[in-house]
Amino acid sequence: MLVRNFKIALAAVLPLSLVFSSFAGAQECRKCPSSKTMPMTISTTAQESDIVDTAGAAGSFNTLVAAVKAAGLVETLKSKGPFTVFAPTDAAFKKLPKGTVEYLLKPENKSKLVALLKYHVVAGEVKAATVVGLDSAKTVQGSKVAIKVVDGKVMLNGKTQVVKTDIGTSNGVIHVIDSVIMPPADIVDTAVAAKKFTTLVAAVKAAGLVETLKGDGPFTVFAPTDEAFAKIDADTLKSLLKPENKSKLASILTYHVVSGRVAAADVVKLQSAKTVNGSEVTIKVVDGSVMIDGAKVVATDIDCGNGIIHIIDSVIMPK
């Protein structure tokens, strides 16, 4: 039942620092890559240096350090933390399509670079022995990175391999990875790719909300499917999409949006939620299903780079 799924999801959204605290002093996992997997010069005094200085001294993270500086994250990653960084090597950055690094390092693309780098950082000091026991980890960027052990190798998002682990620093730990991991697509692009929100996407464009829903957010969207929009009278829907009704359409769409990243486990605890529209939606559990006003939540926790999507079976209207 959906409520049960909501509750199961709770473990995935708990702050990682709480999960990791019980693993202090854990031994290095035998399933994790050997620290000898990848030749690299790490100072024997690394634990006396912070994450930024340790990476800089290694000589294999020049692109990463340059990106951290361009993103204005040096002070953050030199702070007390602790942090766990999945650090791509210079060779990892070279795997990106030609021109990608240069594009990201431009001042006008700083927000994209920040999001990318934060997706490589987890709050707390998470040693290899702990990483190997996780299915996913919530990053500082807000989205989760998938973790899986395949043939004795720790893989992130199915494609990126952890090639060296447990490089200790004064404010956290570094695990070296062989590819740059990319945050999930934003809410708009995720909806487009799903191919079952074509009416919703068309409405977002007509209401002039594309830029907003592609912004930093984060947002939680209760997204009606094409079938949900089909329940509305065709003439009414056609009228809403007209330019003269733009403000009314925007009001309806923003009624489906809540500020912040509200996971399923949190939604089920609420009786109402204030929307970006300004009005509140009611939240109830009826016969094991979660209802948002009169709409049933039929799928949850679709992770996006700037928020999260929960799918509903009807369009909800502001009161």
Short mmCIF file of C-alpha atoms in Angstrom, two decimals:
data_model
loop_
_atom_site.label_atom_id
_atom_site.label_comp_id
_atom_site.label_asym_id
_atom_site.label_seq_id
_atom_site.Cartn_x
_atom_site.Cartn_y
_atom_site.Cartn_z
CA MET A 1 0.00 0.00 0.00
CA LEU A 2 1.10 3.57 -0.67
CA VAL A 3 1.20 4.52 3.00
CA ARG A 4 3.56 1.66 3.67
CA ASN A 5 5.79 2.92 0.84
CA PHE A 6 5.74 6.35 2.39
CA LYS A 7 6.96 4.94 5.69
CA ILE A 8 9.61 2.77 4.06
CA ALA A 9 10.95 5.85 2.31
CA LEU A 10 11.66 7.46 5.69
CA ALA A 11 14.97 5.64 6.10
CA ALA A 12 16.20 7.07 2.83
CA VAL A 13 15.59 10.67 3.81
CA LEU A 14 16.96 10.68 7.35
CA PRO A 15 19.99 12.95 7.72
CA LEU A 16 23.02 10.92 6.83
CA SER A 17 24.87 12.20 9.84
CA LEU A 18 22.45 10.24 12.05
CA VAL A 19 22.89 7.08 10.02
CA PHE A 20 26.65 7.34 9.90
CA SER A 21 27.26 8.15 13.57
CA SER A 22 26.95 4.52 14.58
CA PHE A 23 29.79 3.55 12.28
CA ALA A 24 32.54 5.60 13.91
CA GLY A 25 35.76 3.66 13.89
CA ALA A 26 34.46 1.03 11.46
CA GLN A 27 37.07 -1.04 9.67
CA GLU A 28 37.65 -0.67 5.93
CA CYS A 29 35.22 -2.91 4.03
CA ARG A 30 36.68 -5.87 2.21
CA LYS A 31 34.30 -5.26 -0.69
CA CYS A 32 35.58 -1.75 -1.22
CA PRO A 33 38.36 -0.94 -3.68
CA SER A 34 41.86 -1.34 -2.32
CA SER A 35 43.69 1.84 -1.47
CA LYS A 36 46.34 0.52 -3.86
CA THR A 37 43.94 0.42 -6.80
CA MET A 38 45.09 3.76 -8.08
CA PRO A 39 48.60 5.19 -7.73
CA MET A 40 48.44 8.58 -6.13
CA THR A 41 50.68 10.67 -3.98
CA ILE A 42 48.96 11.56 -0.71
CA SER A 43 50.90 13.29 2.00
CA THR A 44 51.41 11.29 5.18
CA THR A 45 50.21 14.39 7.01
CA ALA A 46 46.95 14.47 5.04
CA GLN A 47 44.85 14.26 8.17
CA GLU A 48 46.43 17.50 9.33
CA SER A 49 45.24 19.18 6.11
CA ASP A 50 41.66 19.98 5.14
CA ILE A 51 39.87 18.56 2.09
CA VAL A 52 40.90 21.38 -0.26
CA ASP A 53 44.57 21.36 0.71
CA THR A 54 44.73 17.56 0.63
CA ALA A 55 43.25 17.49 -2.89
CA GLY A 56 45.59 20.25 -4.02
CA ALA A 57 48.66 18.47 -2.68
CA ALA A 58 47.73 15.15 -4.33
CA GLY A 59 48.41 16.50 -7.82
CA SER A 60 45.59 14.44 -9.36
CA PHE A 61 42.68 16.80 -8.67
CA ASN A 62 43.77 20.01 -10.40
CA THR A 63 40.51 20.37 -12.34
CA LEU A 64 38.43 19.65 -9.24
CA VAL A 65 40.31 22.24 -7.19
CA ALA A 66 39.95 24.81 -9.99
CA ALA A 67 36.22 24.08 -10.12
CA VAL A 68 35.86 24.44 -6.34
CA LYS A 69 37.54 27.84 -6.55
CA ALA A 70 35.38 28.97 -9.49
CA ALA A 71 32.26 27.88 -7.62
CA GLY A 72 33.23 29.80 -4.49
CA LEU A 73 33.22 26.64 -2.37
CA VAL A 74 36.77 26.80 -1.02
CA GLU A 75 35.77 28.34 2.30
CA THR A 76 32.98 25.78 2.73
CA LEU A 77 35.22 22.78 2.07
CA LYS A 78 37.90 24.19 4.35
CA SER A 79 35.39 24.61 7.20
CA LYS A 80 34.91 22.27 10.14
CA GLY A 81 32.50 19.95 8.35
CA PRO A 82 32.91 17.05 8.42
CA PHE A 83 32.28 16.19 4.78
CA THR A 84 32.68 13.15 2.59
CA VAL A 85 33.81 13.99 -0.93
CA PHE A 86 33.58 11.63 -3.89
CA ALA A 87 36.43 13.27 -5.79
CA PRO A 88 36.80 12.93 -9.57
CA THR A 89 40.39 12.90 -10.80
CA ASP A 90 41.70 15.01 -13.66
CA ALA A 91 41.31 11.94 -15.87
CA ALA A 92 37.67 11.69 -14.78
CA PHE A 93 36.96 15.27 -15.88
CA LYS A 94 38.57 14.53 -19.25
CA LYS A 95 35.83 11.95 -19.89
CA LEU A 96 33.23 14.72 -20.08
CA PRO A 97 32.21 15.90 -23.57
CA LYS A 98 34.62 18.39 -25.09
CA GLY A 99 34.04 21.93 -23.84
CA THR A 100 31.98 20.89 -20.79
CA VAL A 101 34.58 21.90 -18.20
CA GLU A 102 35.24 25.23 -19.93
CA TYR A 103 31.48 25.88 -20.05
CA LEU A 104 31.02 25.14 -16.35
CA LEU A 105 33.94 27.34 -15.32
CA LYS A 106 32.39 30.44 -16.90
CA PRO A 107 31.06 32.92 -14.27
CA GLU A 108 27.57 32.91 -15.80
CA ASN A 109 27.32 29.15 -15.19
CA LYS A 110 28.37 29.28 -11.57
CA SER A 111 25.06 27.96 -10.21
CA LYS A 112 25.31 24.86 -12.43
CA LEU A 113 28.89 24.28 -11.31
CA VAL A 114 27.92 24.65 -7.65
CA ALA A 115 25.11 22.10 -8.06
CA LEU A 116 27.46 19.68 -9.79
CA LEU A 117 30.15 19.93 -7.12
CA LYS A 118 27.69 19.69 -4.22
CA TYR A 119 26.39 16.48 -5.78
CA HIS A 120 29.81 14.99 -5.01
CA VAL A 121 29.62 15.90 -1.31
CA VAL A 122 27.83 14.13 1.56
CA ALA A 123 27.44 15.61 5.04
CA GLY A 124 29.38 13.72 7.72
CA GLU A 125 32.49 11.55 7.61
CA VAL A 126 31.44 8.39 5.81
CA LYS A 127 34.14 5.72 5.66
CA ALA A 128 34.25 3.01 3.01
CA ALA A 129 32.87 0.37 5.36
CA THR A 130 29.73 2.45 5.72
CA VAL A 131 29.38 3.42 2.07
CA VAL A 132 29.30 -0.22 0.99
CA GLY A 133 26.28 -0.89 3.18
CA LEU A 134 24.15 1.87 1.64
CA ASP A 135 21.81 1.81 -1.34
CA SER A 136 22.00 5.56 -1.72
CA ALA A 137 23.25 8.70 -0.01
CA LYS A 138 21.74 12.16 0.12
CA THR A 139 24.21 14.74 -1.15
CA VAL A 140 24.67 18.34 -0.06
CA GLN A 141 23.11 19.30 -3.41
CA GLY A 142 19.88 17.71 -2.18
CA SER A 143 19.55 14.79 -4.57
CA LYS A 144 20.57 11.23 -3.80
CA VAL A 145 23.41 9.30 -5.42
CA ALA A 146 22.79 5.57 -5.92
CA ILE A 147 25.34 3.16 -4.44
CA LYS A 148 25.79 -0.46 -5.43
CA VAL A 149 28.48 -3.12 -5.07
CA VAL A 150 29.06 -4.94 -8.36
CA ASP A 151 31.66 -7.72 -8.56
CA GLY A 152 33.40 -6.32 -5.51
CA LYS A 153 33.48 -2.79 -6.91
CA VAL A 154 31.58 0.14 -5.40
CA MET A 155 29.63 1.94 -8.13
CA LEU A 156 27.87 5.31 -7.97
CA ASN A 157 24.80 5.76 -10.17
CA GLY A 158 25.67 2.49 -11.87
CA LYS A 159 28.57 3.83 -13.94
CA THR A 160 31.11 5.57 -11.74
CA GLN A 161 33.59 3.42 -9.83
CA VAL A 162 35.15 4.26 -6.48
CA VAL A 163 38.85 3.55 -7.11
CA LYS A 164 40.44 4.67 -3.85
CA THR A 165 38.92 5.08 -0.41
CA ASP A 166 39.34 6.58 3.03
CA ILE A 167 41.79 9.41 2.37
CA GLY A 168 41.60 11.08 5.74
CA THR A 169 41.65 14.87 6.16
CA SER A 170 41.20 17.20 9.09
CA ASN A 171 37.58 17.90 8.16
CA GLY A 172 36.38 14.72 6.53
CA VAL A 173 37.25 11.95 4.12
CA ILE A 174 37.87 11.66 0.39
CA HIS A 175 36.93 8.72 -1.83
CA VAL A 176 38.36 8.89 -5.35
CA ILE A 177 36.06 8.18 -8.32
CA ASP A 178 36.85 7.57 -11.98
CA SER A 179 34.05 9.67 -13.53
CA VAL A 180 32.18 12.88 -12.80
CA ILE A 181 28.68 12.12 -11.50
CA MET A 182 25.86 14.31 -12.73
CA PRO A 183 22.89 15.48 -10.63
CA PRO A 184 19.45 14.39 -11.79
CA ALA A 185 17.73 16.60 -14.36
CA ASP A 186 15.63 19.51 -13.13
CA ILE A 187 11.87 19.24 -12.60
CA VAL A 188 10.92 20.45 -16.09
CA ASP A 189 13.38 18.23 -17.95
CA THR A 190 12.42 15.23 -15.78
CA ALA A 191 8.75 15.78 -16.62
CA VAL A 192 9.53 16.08 -20.33
CA ALA A 193 11.59 12.89 -20.33
CA ALA A 194 8.84 10.93 -18.57
CA LYS A 195 6.53 11.49 -21.58
CA LYS A 196 3.38 11.30 -19.46
CA PHE A 197 3.23 14.94 -18.44
CA THR A 198 2.91 16.52 -21.89
CA THR A 199 -0.14 18.59 -20.92
CA LEU A 200 1.49 19.70 -17.67
CA VAL A 201 4.64 20.76 -19.53
CA ALA A 202 2.58 22.64 -22.11
CA ALA A 203 0.72 24.40 -19.30
CA VAL A 204 3.98 25.30 -17.52
CA LYS A 205 5.23 26.87 -20.75
CA ALA A 206 1.96 28.73 -21.35
CA ALA A 207 2.03 30.08 -17.78
CA GLY A 208 5.62 31.29 -18.13
CA LEU A 209 6.84 29.08 -15.28
CA VAL A 210 9.58 27.15 -17.08
CA GLU A 211 12.42 29.33 -15.81
CA THR A 212 11.06 29.15 -12.26
CA LEU A 213 10.78 25.36 -12.23
CA LYS A 214 14.24 25.05 -13.76
CA GLY A 215 15.65 27.32 -11.03
CA ASP A 216 17.52 26.39 -7.88
CA GLY A 217 14.41 25.71 -5.81
CA PRO A 218 14.12 23.26 -4.31
CA PHE A 219 10.47 22.57 -5.06
CA THR A 220 8.07 19.71 -4.46
CA VAL A 221 5.60 19.24 -7.32
CA PHE A 222 2.38 17.26 -7.14
CA ALA A 223 2.31 16.48 -10.85
CA PRO A 224 -0.91 15.55 -12.67
CA THR A 225 -0.46 13.10 -15.55
CA ASP A 226 -1.94 13.52 -19.01
CA GLU A 227 -4.76 11.23 -17.88
CA ALA A 228 -5.39 13.56 -14.94
CA PHE A 229 -5.72 16.57 -17.26
CA ALA A 230 -8.01 14.54 -19.51
CA LYS A 231 -10.57 14.58 -16.69
CA ILE A 232 -10.98 18.33 -17.23
CA ASP A 233 -13.49 19.53 -19.82
CA ALA A 234 -11.59 19.94 -23.11
CA ASP A 235 -12.95 23.45 -23.76
CA THR A 236 -12.04 24.55 -20.24
CA LEU A 237 -8.49 23.28 -20.63
CA LYS A 238 -8.16 24.91 -24.05
CA SER A 239 -9.35 28.19 -22.55
CA LEU A 240 -6.83 28.01 -19.70
CA LEU A 241 -3.97 27.70 -22.19
CA LYS A 242 -4.90 30.96 -23.91
CA PRO A 243 -2.57 33.96 -23.30
CA GLU A 244 -5.37 36.03 -21.75
CA ASN A 245 -5.79 33.40 -19.02
CA LYS A 246 -2.10 33.16 -18.18
CA SER A 247 -2.46 34.44 -14.60
CA LYS A 248 -5.30 32.01 -13.85
CA LEU A 249 -3.28 29.11 -15.25
CA ALA A 250 -0.24 30.15 -13.22
CA SER A 251 -2.40 30.22 -10.10
CA ILE A 252 -3.59 26.67 -10.73
CA LEU A 253 -0.11 25.34 -11.47
CA THR A 254 1.54 26.98 -8.46
CA TYR A 255 -1.17 25.35 -6.34
CA HIS A 256 0.56 22.09 -7.24
CA VAL A 257 3.94 23.30 -5.96
CA VAL A 258 5.32 23.42 -2.42
CA SER A 259 8.59 25.12 -1.48
CA GLY A 260 11.36 22.79 -0.36
CA ARG A 261 12.12 19.14 -1.00
CA VAL A 262 9.29 17.26 0.78
CA ALA A 263 9.81 13.53 0.53
CA ALA A 264 7.00 10.99 0.78
CA ALA A 265 7.87 10.10 4.37
CA ASP A 266 7.33 13.73 5.35
CA VAL A 267 4.18 14.27 3.29
CA VAL A 268 2.35 11.45 5.05
CA LYS A 269 2.87 13.14 8.42
CA LEU A 270 1.17 16.37 7.31
CA GLN A 271 -2.45 17.42 7.38
CA SER A 272 -1.89 20.33 5.02
CA ALA A 273 0.85 22.13 3.14
CA LYS A 274 1.18 25.73 1.99
CA THR A 275 1.66 25.96 -1.75
CA VAL A 276 3.57 28.52 -3.80
CA ASN A 277 0.13 29.78 -4.83
CA GLY A 278 -0.37 30.92 -1.22
CA SER A 279 -3.27 28.61 -0.44
CA GLU A 280 -2.99 25.33 1.43
CA VAL A 281 -3.70 21.84 0.13
CA THR A 282 -5.23 19.31 2.51
CA ILE A 283 -3.47 16.00 3.02
CA LYS A 284 -5.27 12.88 4.21
CA VAL A 285 -4.73 9.13 4.28
CA VAL A 286 -7.89 7.39 3.05
CA ASP A 287 -8.08 3.59 2.82
CA GLY A 288 -4.31 3.37 2.61
CA SER A 289 -3.95 6.02 -0.10
CA VAL A 290 -2.57 9.51 0.35
CA MET A 291 -4.93 12.20 -0.93
CA ILE A 292 -3.95 15.76 -1.86
CA ASP A 293 -7.29 17.57 -1.78
CA GLY A 294 -9.28 15.19 -4.00
CA ALA A 295 -6.33 13.76 -5.92
CA LYS A 296 -4.70 10.43 -5.13
CA VAL A 297 -0.91 10.21 -4.96
CA VAL A 298 -0.03 7.32 -7.26
CA ALA A 299 3.80 7.51 -7.32
CA THR A 300 6.30 9.21 -5.05
CA ASP A 301 9.84 10.48 -4.63
CA ILE A 302 10.91 11.09 -8.22
CA ASP A 303 14.23 12.76 -7.50
CA CYS A 304 15.13 15.84 -9.53
CA GLY A 305 18.14 18.12 -9.48
CA ASN A 306 16.12 20.96 -7.98
CA GLY A 307 13.41 19.14 -6.09
CA ILE A 308 11.11 16.16 -6.07
CA ILE A 309 7.98 15.04 -7.93
CA HIS A 310 4.98 13.11 -6.57
CA ILE A 311 2.49 12.01 -9.21
CA ILE A 312 -1.25 12.59 -8.69
CA ASP A 313 -4.23 11.27 -10.65
CA SER A 314 -6.25 14.50 -10.83
CA VAL A 315 -5.68 18.21 -11.26
CA ILE A 316 -6.29 20.07 -8.00
CA MET A 317 -7.88 23.50 -8.02
CA PRO A 318 -7.21 26.42 -5.65
CA LYS A 319 -10.07 27.07 -3.28
#
